[in-house]
């Protein structure tokens, strides 16, 4: 029962951190634009699951080494991480690349340039037919190893 209570408290504090982080982010954007800040209903809306995930992961990992040496309670880790991601996610490009940043469009309103495409990967030549060894005809020992292919691209699409 205590474990369920800790999870519920961590979810609540992650949601609170996400909402307050959105309010801080909106106030920063409006201050940069020279507008007065007035919180809107959109800033105080219920956060999505995507907004809560970083805080919940932090709450789950806070008891693992090396984070356990900090002796932080899970609810504090959930609040702090959710707040930081919501408030400063727009400024951290690696969070935007993972889909955790605030907003999907760039700040300046320009369209996002498409990612540069890599040169097409040449298709490898047909593999030579495998040799069949019999007891009567076998190659001289030692058999030299085959040269590794030079056009190996493990993550080529």
PDB file of N, CA, C and O in Angstrom, residues 83-156:
ATOM      1  N   UNK A  83       9.279  19.913 -13.938  1.00  0.00           N
ATOM      2  CA  UNK A  83       9.335  21.375 -14.003  1.00  0.00           C
ATOM      3  C   UNK A  83      10.416  21.843 -14.969  1.00  0.00           C
ATOM      4  O   UNK A  83      10.182  22.709 -15.814  1.00  0.00           O
ATOM      5  N   UNK A  84      11.607  21.267 -14.859  1.00  0.00           N
ATOM      6  CA  UNK A  84      12.712  21.700 -15.714  1.00  0.00           C
ATOM      7  C   UNK A  84      12.463  21.377 -17.178  1.00  0.00           C
ATOM      8  O   UNK A  84      12.776  22.190 -18.053  1.00  0.00           O
ATOM      9  N   UNK A  85      11.910  20.213 -17.455  1.00  0.00           N
ATOM     10  CA  UNK A  85      11.633  19.859 -18.849  1.00  0.00           C
ATOM     11  C   UNK A  85      10.551  20.766 -19.419  1.00  0.00           C
ATOM     12  O   UNK A  85      10.656  21.227 -20.557  1.00  0.00           O
ATOM     13  N   UNK A  86       9.507  21.055 -18.646  1.00  0.00           N
ATOM     14  CA  UNK A  86       8.429  21.913 -19.141  1.00  0.00           C
ATOM     15  C   UNK A  86       8.883  23.369 -19.266  1.00  0.00           C
ATOM     16  O   UNK A  86       8.515  24.061 -20.212  1.00  0.00           O
ATOM     17  N   UNK A  87       9.704  23.838 -18.327  1.00  0.00           N
ATOM     18  CA  UNK A  87      10.107  25.241 -18.335  1.00  0.00           C
ATOM     19  C   UNK A  87      11.208  25.519 -19.345  1.00  0.00           C
ATOM     20  O   UNK A  87      11.209  26.560 -20.008  1.00  0.00           O
ATOM     21  N   UNK A  88      12.152  24.612 -19.465  1.00  0.00           N
ATOM     22  CA  UNK A  88      13.319  24.884 -20.297  1.00  0.00           C
ATOM     23  C   UNK A  88      13.482  23.892 -21.441  1.00  0.00           C
ATOM     24  O   UNK A  88      14.529  23.846 -22.065  1.00  0.00           O
ATOM     25  N   UNK A  89      12.481  23.096 -21.715  1.00  0.00           N
ATOM     26  CA  UNK A  89      12.563  22.107 -22.785  1.00  0.00           C
ATOM     27  C   UNK A  89      12.730  22.734 -24.154  1.00  0.00           C
ATOM     28  O   UNK A  89      13.352  22.158 -25.040  1.00  0.00           O
ATOM     29  N   UNK A  90      12.211  23.924 -24.351  1.00  0.00           N
ATOM     30  CA  UNK A  90      12.342  24.618 -25.624  1.00  0.00           C
ATOM     31  C   UNK A  90      13.794  25.019 -25.875  1.00  0.00           C
ATOM     32  O   UNK A  90      14.224  25.108 -27.020  1.00  0.00           O
ATOM     33  N   UNK A  91      14.563  25.245 -24.822  1.00  0.00           N
ATOM     34  CA  UNK A  91      15.943  25.697 -24.956  1.00  0.00           C
ATOM     35  C   UNK A  91      16.937  24.554 -25.067  1.00  0.00           C
ATOM     36  O   UNK A  91      18.097  24.785 -25.383  1.00  0.00           O
ATOM     37  N   UNK A  92      16.514  23.340 -24.783  1.00  0.00           N
ATOM     38  CA  UNK A  92      17.421  22.201 -24.816  1.00  0.00           C
ATOM     39  C   UNK A  92      17.142  21.376 -26.069  1.00  0.00           C
ATOM     40  O   UNK A  92      16.146  20.658 -26.135  1.00  0.00           O
ATOM     41  N   UNK A  93      18.020  21.457 -27.073  1.00  0.00           N
ATOM     42  CA  UNK A  93      17.716  20.784 -28.345  1.00  0.00           C
ATOM     43  C   UNK A  93      17.641  19.272 -28.244  1.00  0.00           C
ATOM     44  O   UNK A  93      16.899  18.644 -28.983  1.00  0.00           O
ATOM     45  N   UNK A  94      18.383  18.661 -27.320  1.00  0.00           N
ATOM     46  CA  UNK A  94      18.318  17.201 -27.242  1.00  0.00           C
ATOM     47  C   UNK A  94      16.972  16.749 -26.700  1.00  0.00           C
ATOM     48  O   UNK A  94      16.508  15.663 -27.030  1.00  0.00           O
ATOM     49  N   UNK A  95      16.302  17.567 -25.881  1.00  0.00           N
ATOM     50  CA  UNK A  95      14.967  17.207 -25.421  1.00  0.00           C
ATOM     51  C   UNK A  95      13.958  17.313 -26.562  1.00  0.00           C
ATOM     52  O   UNK A  95      13.052  16.505 -26.679  1.00  0.00           O
ATOM     53  N   UNK A  96      14.128  18.317 -27.410  1.00  0.00           N
ATOM     54  CA  UNK A  96      13.234  18.456 -28.548  1.00  0.00           C
ATOM     55  C   UNK A  96      13.425  17.294 -29.514  1.00  0.00           C
ATOM     56  O   UNK A  96      12.484  16.789 -30.098  1.00  0.00           O
ATOM     57  N   UNK A  97      14.671  16.855 -29.672  1.00  0.00           N
ATOM     58  CA  UNK A  97      14.939  15.732 -30.574  1.00  0.00           C
ATOM     59  C   UNK A  97      14.279  14.456 -30.067  1.00  0.00           C
ATOM     60  O   UNK A  97      13.872  13.608 -30.855  1.00  0.00           O
ATOM     61  N   UNK A  98      14.168  14.317 -28.745  1.00  0.00           N
ATOM     62  CA  UNK A  98      13.506  13.140 -28.176  1.00  0.00           C
ATOM     63  C   UNK A  98      11.998  13.308 -28.113  1.00  0.00           C
ATOM     64  O   UNK A  98      11.287  12.414 -27.705  1.00  0.00           O
ATOM     65  N   UNK A  99      11.497  14.496 -28.479  1.00  0.00           N
ATOM     66  CA  UNK A  99      10.066  14.729 -28.449  1.00  0.00           C
ATOM     67  C   UNK A  99       9.559  15.188 -27.102  1.00  0.00           C
ATOM     68  O   UNK A  99       8.373  15.157 -26.847  1.00  0.00           O
ATOM     69  N   UNK A 100      10.451  15.630 -26.215  1.00  0.00           N
ATOM     70  CA  UNK A 100      10.032  16.040 -24.882  1.00  0.00           C
ATOM     71  C   UNK A 100      10.000  17.548 -24.718  1.00  0.00           C
ATOM     72  O   UNK A 100       9.630  18.043 -23.671  1.00  0.00           O
ATOM     73  N   UNK A 101      10.426  18.296 -25.728  1.00  0.00           N
ATOM     74  CA  UNK A 101      10.490  19.751 -25.611  1.00  0.00           C
ATOM     75  C   UNK A 101       9.103  20.365 -25.645  1.00  0.00           C
ATOM     76  O   UNK A 101       8.134  19.777 -26.097  1.00  0.00           O
ATOM     77  N   UNK A 102       9.010  21.603 -25.174  1.00  0.00           N
ATOM     78  CA  UNK A 102       7.744  22.319 -25.175  1.00  0.00           C
ATOM     79  C   UNK A 102       7.553  22.905 -26.554  1.00  0.00           C
ATOM     80  O   UNK A 102       8.395  23.626 -27.056  1.00  0.00           O
ATOM     81  N   UNK A 103       6.479  22.610 -27.203  1.00  0.00           N
ATOM     82  CA  UNK A 103       6.209  23.138 -28.532  1.00  0.00           C
ATOM     83  C   UNK A 103       6.913  22.326 -29.602  1.00  0.00           C
ATOM     84  O   UNK A 103       7.995  21.815 -29.407  1.00  0.00           O
ATOM     85  N   UNK A 104       6.268  22.249 -30.745  1.00  0.00           N
ATOM     86  CA  UNK A 104       6.846  21.470 -31.828  1.00  0.00           C
ATOM     87  C   UNK A 104       7.468  22.344 -32.902  1.00  0.00           C
ATOM     88  O   UNK A 104       8.185  21.856 -33.754  1.00  0.00           O
ATOM     89  N   UNK A 105       7.195  23.629 -32.893  1.00  0.00           N
ATOM     90  CA  UNK A 105       7.732  24.515 -33.914  1.00  0.00           C
ATOM     91  C   UNK A 105       8.885  25.318 -33.338  1.00  0.00           C
ATOM     92  O   UNK A 105       8.974  25.533 -32.130  1.00  0.00           O
ATOM     93  N   UNK A 106       9.790  25.795 -34.186  1.00  0.00           N
ATOM     94  CA  UNK A 106      10.881  26.634 -33.688  1.00  0.00           C
ATOM     95  C   UNK A 106      10.346  27.941 -33.132  1.00  0.00           C
ATOM     96  O   UNK A 106       9.237  28.365 -33.447  1.00  0.00           O
ATOM     97  N   UNK A 107      11.135  28.600 -32.327  1.00  0.00           N
ATOM     98  CA  UNK A 107      10.711  29.837 -31.670  1.00  0.00           C
ATOM     99  C   UNK A 107      10.511  30.981 -32.653  1.00  0.00           C
ATOM    100  O   UNK A 107       9.683  31.840 -32.450  1.00  0.00           O
ATOM    101  N   UNK A 108      11.291  31.037 -33.733  1.00  0.00           N
ATOM    102  CA  UNK A 108      11.247  32.191 -34.615  1.00  0.00           C
ATOM    103  C   UNK A 108      10.145  32.084 -35.669  1.00  0.00           C
ATOM    104  O   UNK A 108       9.997  32.981 -36.481  1.00  0.00           O
ATOM    105  N   UNK A 109       9.384  31.019 -35.709  1.00  0.00           N
ATOM    106  CA  UNK A 109       8.272  30.889 -36.625  1.00  0.00           C
ATOM    107  C   UNK A 109       8.657  30.402 -38.007  1.00  0.00           C
ATOM    108  O   UNK A 109       7.806  30.256 -38.861  1.00  0.00           O
ATOM    109  N   UNK A 110       9.929  30.204 -38.268  1.00  0.00           N
ATOM    110  CA  UNK A 110      10.344  29.705 -39.575  1.00  0.00           C
ATOM    111  C   UNK A 110      10.088  28.203 -39.643  1.00  0.00           C
ATOM    112  O   UNK A 110      10.175  27.506 -38.643  1.00  0.00           O
ATOM    113  N   UNK A 111       9.793  27.699 -40.836  1.00  0.00           N
ATOM    114  CA  UNK A 111       9.579  26.256 -40.940  1.00  0.00           C
ATOM    115  C   UNK A 111      10.869  25.488 -40.685  1.00  0.00           C
ATOM    116  O   UNK A 111      11.960  25.980 -40.925  1.00  0.00           O
ATOM    117  N   UNK A 112      10.700  24.306 -40.216  1.00  0.00           N
ATOM    118  CA  UNK A 112      11.852  23.463 -39.915  1.00  0.00           C
ATOM    119  C   UNK A 112      12.420  22.938 -41.221  1.00  0.00           C
ATOM    120  O   UNK A 112      11.692  22.430 -42.070  1.00  0.00           O
ATOM    121  N   UNK A 113      13.737  23.097 -41.396  1.00  0.00           N
ATOM    122  CA  UNK A 113      14.388  22.589 -42.605  1.00  0.00           C
ATOM    123  C   UNK A 113      14.441  21.070 -42.538  1.00  0.00           C
ATOM    124  O   UNK A 113      14.664  20.501 -41.472  1.00  0.00           O
ATOM    125  N   UNK A 114      14.228  20.393 -43.666  1.00  0.00           N
ATOM    126  CA  UNK A 114      14.305  18.932 -43.615  1.00  0.00           C
ATOM    127  C   UNK A 114      15.719  18.483 -43.322  1.00  0.00           C
ATOM    128  O   UNK A 114      16.692  19.169 -43.638  1.00  0.00           O
ATOM    129  N   UNK A 115      15.816  17.352 -42.699  1.00  0.00           N
ATOM    130  CA  UNK A 115      17.130  16.814 -42.352  1.00  0.00           C
ATOM    131  C   UNK A 115      17.881  16.472 -43.632  1.00  0.00           C
ATOM    132  O   UNK A 115      17.290  15.999 -44.596  1.00  0.00           O
ATOM    133  N   UNK A 116      19.191  16.752 -43.660  1.00  0.00           N
ATOM    134  CA  UNK A 116      19.941  16.427 -44.875  1.00  0.00           C
ATOM    135  C   UNK A 116      19.942  14.917 -45.087  1.00  0.00           C
ATOM    136  O   UNK A 116      20.117  14.147 -44.156  1.00  0.00           O
ATOM    137  N   UNK A 117      19.754  14.552 -46.322  1.00  0.00           N
ATOM    138  CA  UNK A 117      19.742  13.127 -46.629  1.00  0.00           C
ATOM    139  C   UNK A 117      21.145  12.679 -46.974  1.00  0.00           C
ATOM    140  O   UNK A 117      21.910  13.416 -47.587  1.00  0.00           O
ATOM    141  N   UNK A 118      21.462  11.498 -46.580  1.00  0.00           N
ATOM    142  CA  UNK A 118      22.779  10.946 -46.862  1.00  0.00           C
ATOM    143  C   UNK A 118      22.826  10.480 -48.308  1.00  0.00           C
ATOM    144  O   UNK A 118      21.800  10.255 -48.944  1.00  0.00           O
ATOM    145  N   UNK A 119      24.028  10.358 -48.814  1.00  0.00           N
ATOM    146  CA  UNK A 119      24.196   9.849 -50.169  1.00  0.00           C
ATOM    147  C   UNK A 119      23.637   8.431 -50.222  1.00  0.00           C
ATOM    148  O   UNK A 119      23.724   7.686 -49.250  1.00  0.00           O
ATOM    149  N   UNK A 120      23.038   8.056 -51.344  1.00  0.00           N
ATOM    150  CA  UNK A 120      22.467   6.700 -51.399  1.00  0.00           C
ATOM    151  C   UNK A 120      23.556   5.651 -51.225  1.00  0.00           C
ATOM    152  O   UNK A 120      24.665   5.783 -51.724  1.00  0.00           O
ATOM    153  N   UNK A 121      23.199   4.646 -50.498  1.00  0.00           N
ATOM    154  CA  UNK A 121      24.139   3.565 -50.228  1.00  0.00           C
ATOM    155  C   UNK A 121      24.150   2.631 -51.424  1.00  0.00           C
ATOM    156  O   UNK A 121      23.092   2.157 -51.848  1.00  0.00           O
ATOM    157  N   UNK A 122      25.334   2.388 -52.007  1.00  0.00           N
ATOM    158  CA  UNK A 122      25.358   1.495 -53.166  1.00  0.00           C
ATOM    159  C   UNK A 122      25.000   0.075 -52.739  1.00  0.00           C
ATOM    160  O   UNK A 122      25.338  -0.370 -51.654  1.00  0.00           O
ATOM    161  N   UNK A 123      24.294  -0.588 -53.614  1.00  0.00           N
ATOM    162  CA  UNK A 123      23.925  -1.964 -53.300  1.00  0.00           C
ATOM    163  C   UNK A 123      25.141  -2.852 -53.493  1.00  0.00           C
ATOM    164  O   UNK A 123      25.911  -2.676 -54.443  1.00  0.00           O
ATOM    165  N   UNK A 124      25.356  -3.783 -52.593  1.00  0.00           N
ATOM    166  CA  UNK A 124      26.539  -4.639 -52.722  1.00  0.00           C
ATOM    167  C   UNK A 124      26.404  -5.573 -53.921  1.00  0.00           C
ATOM    168  O   UNK A 124      25.304  -5.926 -54.337  1.00  0.00           O
ATOM    169  N   UNK A 125      27.538  -5.917 -54.462  1.00  0.00           N
ATOM    170  CA  UNK A 125      27.549  -6.841 -55.587  1.00  0.00           C
ATOM    171  C   UNK A 125      27.069  -8.206 -55.102  1.00  0.00           C
ATOM    172  O   UNK A 125      27.090  -8.514 -53.913  1.00  0.00           O
ATOM    173  N   UNK A 126      26.642  -9.010 -56.040  1.00  0.00           N
ATOM    174  CA  UNK A 126      26.144 -10.332 -55.677  1.00  0.00           C
ATOM    175  C   UNK A 126      27.267 -11.134 -55.020  1.00  0.00           C
ATOM    176  O   UNK A 126      28.420 -11.082 -55.433  1.00  0.00           O
ATOM    177  N   UNK A 127      26.919 -11.845 -53.982  1.00  0.00           N
ATOM    178  CA  UNK A 127      27.915 -12.642 -53.264  1.00  0.00           C
ATOM    179  C   UNK A 127      28.338 -13.825 -54.126  1.00  0.00           C
ATOM    180  O   UNK A 127      27.512 -14.416 -54.825  1.00  0.00           O
ATOM    181  N   UNK A 128      29.620 -14.151 -54.084  1.00  0.00           N
ATOM    182  CA  UNK A 128      30.051 -15.295 -54.876  1.00  0.00           C
ATOM    183  C   UNK A 128      29.444 -16.579 -54.311  1.00  0.00           C
ATOM    184  O   UNK A 128      29.125 -16.672 -53.132  1.00  0.00           O
ATOM    185  N   UNK A 129      29.296 -17.528 -55.186  1.00  0.00           N
ATOM    186  CA  UNK A 129      28.732 -18.802 -54.760  1.00  0.00           C
ATOM    187  C   UNK A 129      29.666 -19.459 -53.745  1.00  0.00           C
ATOM    188  O   UNK A 129      30.879 -19.323 -53.812  1.00  0.00           O
ATOM    189  N   UNK A 130      29.094 -20.141 -52.785  1.00  0.00           N
ATOM    190  CA  UNK A 130      29.895 -20.780 -51.752  1.00  0.00           C
ATOM    191  C   UNK A 130      30.632 -21.986 -52.340  1.00  0.00           C
ATOM    192  O   UNK A 130      30.103 -22.707 -53.194  1.00  0.00           O
ATOM    193  N   UNK A 131      31.855 -22.168 -51.879  1.00  0.00           N
ATOM    194  CA  UNK A 131      32.625 -23.318 -52.336  1.00  0.00           C
ATOM    195  C   UNK A 131      32.151 -24.562 -51.603  1.00  0.00           C
ATOM    196  O   UNK A 131      31.831 -24.499 -50.415  1.00  0.00           O
ATOM    197  N   UNK A 132      32.117 -25.656 -52.290  1.00  0.00           N
ATOM    198  CA  UNK A 132      31.759 -26.923 -51.677  1.00  0.00           C
ATOM    199  C   UNK A 132      33.035 -27.725 -51.545  1.00  0.00           C
ATOM    200  O   UNK A 132      33.719 -28.004 -52.528  1.00  0.00           O
ATOM    201  N   UNK A 133      33.383 -28.069 -50.319  1.00  0.00           N
ATOM    202  CA  UNK A 133      34.591 -28.846 -50.094  1.00  0.00           C
ATOM    203  C   UNK A 133      34.226 -30.315 -49.952  1.00  0.00           C
ATOM    204  O   UNK A 133      33.265 -30.666 -49.270  1.00  0.00           O
ATOM    205  N   UNK A 134      35.007 -31.113 -50.552  1.00  0.00           N
ATOM    206  CA  UNK A 134      34.842 -32.549 -50.381  1.00  0.00           C
ATOM    207  C   UNK A 134      36.141 -33.093 -49.810  1.00  0.00           C
ATOM    208  O   UNK A 134      37.147 -32.386 -49.724  1.00  0.00           O
ATOM    209  N   UNK A 135      36.121 -34.339 -49.431  1.00  0.00           N
ATOM    210  CA  UNK A 135      37.352 -34.905 -48.868  1.00  0.00           C
ATOM    211  C   UNK A 135      38.424 -35.090 -49.928  1.00  0.00           C
ATOM    212  O   UNK A 135      39.604 -35.172 -49.616  1.00  0.00           O
ATOM    213  N   UNK A 136      38.027 -35.138 -51.206  1.00  0.00           N
ATOM    214  CA  UNK A 136      39.002 -35.303 -52.274  1.00  0.00           C
ATOM    215  C   UNK A 136      39.647 -33.984 -52.678  1.00  0.00           C
ATOM    216  O   UNK A 136      40.809 -33.953 -53.047  1.00  0.00           O
ATOM    217  N   UNK A 137      38.903 -32.896 -52.616  1.00  0.00           N
ATOM    218  CA  UNK A 137      39.459 -31.606 -53.037  1.00  0.00           C
ATOM    219  C   UNK A 137      39.180 -30.579 -51.952  1.00  0.00           C
ATOM    220  O   UNK A 137      38.058 -30.170 -51.723  1.00  0.00           O
ATOM    221  N   UNK A 138      40.202 -30.216 -51.292  1.00  0.00           N
ATOM    222  CA  UNK A 138      40.066 -29.147 -50.306  1.00  0.00           C
ATOM    223  C   UNK A 138      41.226 -28.192 -50.517  1.00  0.00           C
ATOM    224  O   UNK A 138      42.302 -28.583 -50.990  1.00  0.00           O
ATOM    225  N   UNK A 139      41.028 -26.967 -50.169  1.00  0.00           N
ATOM    226  CA  UNK A 139      42.077 -25.977 -50.422  1.00  0.00           C
ATOM    227  C   UNK A 139      43.264 -26.195 -49.496  1.00  0.00           C
ATOM    228  O   UNK A 139      43.178 -26.883 -48.488  1.00  0.00           O
ATOM    229  N   UNK A 140      44.349 -25.582 -49.868  1.00  0.00           N
ATOM    230  CA  UNK A 140      45.553 -25.658 -49.037  1.00  0.00           C
ATOM    231  C   UNK A 140      45.300 -24.907 -47.731  1.00  0.00           C
ATOM    232  O   UNK A 140      44.633 -23.889 -47.704  1.00  0.00           O
ATOM    233  N   UNK A 141      45.873 -25.453 -46.664  1.00  0.00           N
ATOM    234  CA  UNK A 141      45.693 -24.837 -45.355  1.00  0.00           C
ATOM    235  C   UNK A 141      46.814 -23.880 -45.101  1.00  0.00           C
ATOM    236  O   UNK A 141      47.904 -24.101 -45.551  1.00  0.00           O
ATOM    237  N   UNK A 142      46.668 -22.838 -44.389  1.00  0.00           N
ATOM    238  CA  UNK A 142      45.437 -22.266 -43.833  1.00  0.00           C
ATOM    239  C   UNK A 142      44.674 -21.478 -44.888  1.00  0.00           C
ATOM    240  O   UNK A 142      45.265 -20.920 -45.800  1.00  0.00           O
ATOM    241  N   UNK A 143      43.376 -21.441 -44.726  1.00  0.00           N
ATOM    242  CA  UNK A 143      42.525 -20.695 -45.645  1.00  0.00           C
ATOM    243  C   UNK A 143      42.543 -19.238 -45.205  1.00  0.00           C
ATOM    244  O   UNK A 143      42.252 -18.937 -44.041  1.00  0.00           O
ATOM    245  N   UNK A 144      42.907 -18.319 -46.086  1.00  0.00           N
ATOM    246  CA  UNK A 144      42.899 -16.908 -45.688  1.00  0.00           C
ATOM    247  C   UNK A 144      41.455 -16.452 -45.448  1.00  0.00           C
ATOM    248  O   UNK A 144      40.545 -16.874 -46.169  1.00  0.00           O
ATOM    249  N   UNK A 145      41.253 -15.618 -44.446  1.00  0.00           N
ATOM    250  CA  UNK A 145      39.888 -15.143 -44.177  1.00  0.00           C
ATOM    251  C   UNK A 145      39.423 -14.221 -45.298  1.00  0.00           C
ATOM    252  O   UNK A 145      40.222 -13.541 -45.930  1.00  0.00           O
ATOM    253  N   UNK A 146      38.144 -14.242 -45.523  1.00  0.00           N
ATOM    254  CA  UNK A 146      37.573 -13.364 -46.538  1.00  0.00           C
ATOM    255  C   UNK A 146      37.659 -11.924 -46.051  1.00  0.00           C
ATOM    256  O   UNK A 146      37.544 -11.637 -44.854  1.00  0.00           O
ATOM    257  N   UNK A 147      37.885 -11.029 -46.973  1.00  0.00           N
ATOM    258  CA  UNK A 147      37.971  -9.604 -46.625  1.00  0.00           C
ATOM    259  C   UNK A 147      36.583  -9.122 -46.210  1.00  0.00           C
ATOM    260  O   UNK A 147      35.585  -9.454 -46.848  1.00  0.00           O
ATOM    261  N   UNK A 148      36.506  -8.346 -45.134  1.00  0.00           N
ATOM    262  CA  UNK A 148      35.199  -7.830 -44.726  1.00  0.00           C
ATOM    263  C   UNK A 148      34.695  -6.820 -45.750  1.00  0.00           C
ATOM    264  O   UNK A 148      35.480  -6.158 -46.422  1.00  0.00           O
ATOM    265  N   UNK A 149      33.408  -6.709 -45.887  1.00  0.00           N
ATOM    266  CA  UNK A 149      32.883  -5.730 -46.858  1.00  0.00           C
ATOM    267  C   UNK A 149      33.210  -4.310 -46.403  1.00  0.00           C
ATOM    268  O   UNK A 149      33.199  -3.991 -45.216  1.00  0.00           O
ATOM    269  N   UNK A 150      33.528  -3.471 -47.353  1.00  0.00           N
ATOM    270  CA  UNK A 150      33.918  -2.087 -47.024  1.00  0.00           C
ATOM    271  C   UNK A 150      32.738  -1.158 -46.989  1.00  0.00           C
ATOM    272  O   UNK A 150      32.855  -0.040 -46.504  1.00  0.00           O
ATOM    273  N   UNK A 151      31.600  -1.575 -47.494  1.00  0.00           N
ATOM    274  CA  UNK A 151      30.444  -0.674 -47.525  1.00  0.00           C
ATOM    275  C   UNK A 151      29.406  -1.057 -46.475  1.00  0.00           C
ATOM    276  O   UNK A 151      28.220  -0.924 -46.687  1.00  0.00           O
ATOM    277  N   UNK A 152      29.837  -1.489 -45.323  1.00  0.00           N
ATOM    278  CA  UNK A 152      28.938  -1.886 -44.240  1.00  0.00           C
ATOM    279  C   UNK A 152      28.412  -0.644 -43.535  1.00  0.00           C
ATOM    280  O   UNK A 152      29.163   0.197 -43.057  1.00  0.00           O
ATOM    281  N   UNK A 153      27.104  -0.491 -43.502  1.00  0.00           N
ATOM    282  CA  UNK A 153      26.435   0.625 -42.834  1.00  0.00           C
ATOM    283  C   UNK A 153      25.355   0.039 -41.936  1.00  0.00           C
ATOM    284  O   UNK A 153      24.265  -0.283 -42.413  1.00  0.00           O
ATOM    285  N   UNK A 154      25.606  -0.095 -40.637  1.00  0.00           N
ATOM    286  CA  UNK A 154      24.646  -0.804 -39.784  1.00  0.00           C
ATOM    287  C   UNK A 154      23.319  -0.105 -39.626  1.00  0.00           C
ATOM    288  O   UNK A 154      22.305  -0.738 -39.398  1.00  0.00           O
ATOM    289  N   UNK A 155      23.281   1.236 -39.747  1.00  0.00           N
ATOM    290  CA  UNK A 155      22.024   1.942 -39.514  1.00  0.00           C
ATOM    291  C   UNK A 155      21.492   2.567 -40.790  1.00  0.00           C
ATOM    292  O   UNK A 155      20.745   3.517 -40.744  1.00  0.00           O
ATOM    293  N   UNK A 156      21.902   2.051 -41.926  1.00  0.00           N
ATOM    294  CA  UNK A 156      21.426   2.596 -43.187  1.00  0.00           C
ATOM    295  C   UNK A 156      19.953   2.243 -43.362  1.00  0.00           C
ATOM    296  O   UNK A 156      19.516   1.158 -43.017  1.00  0.00           O
TER     297      UNK A 156
END
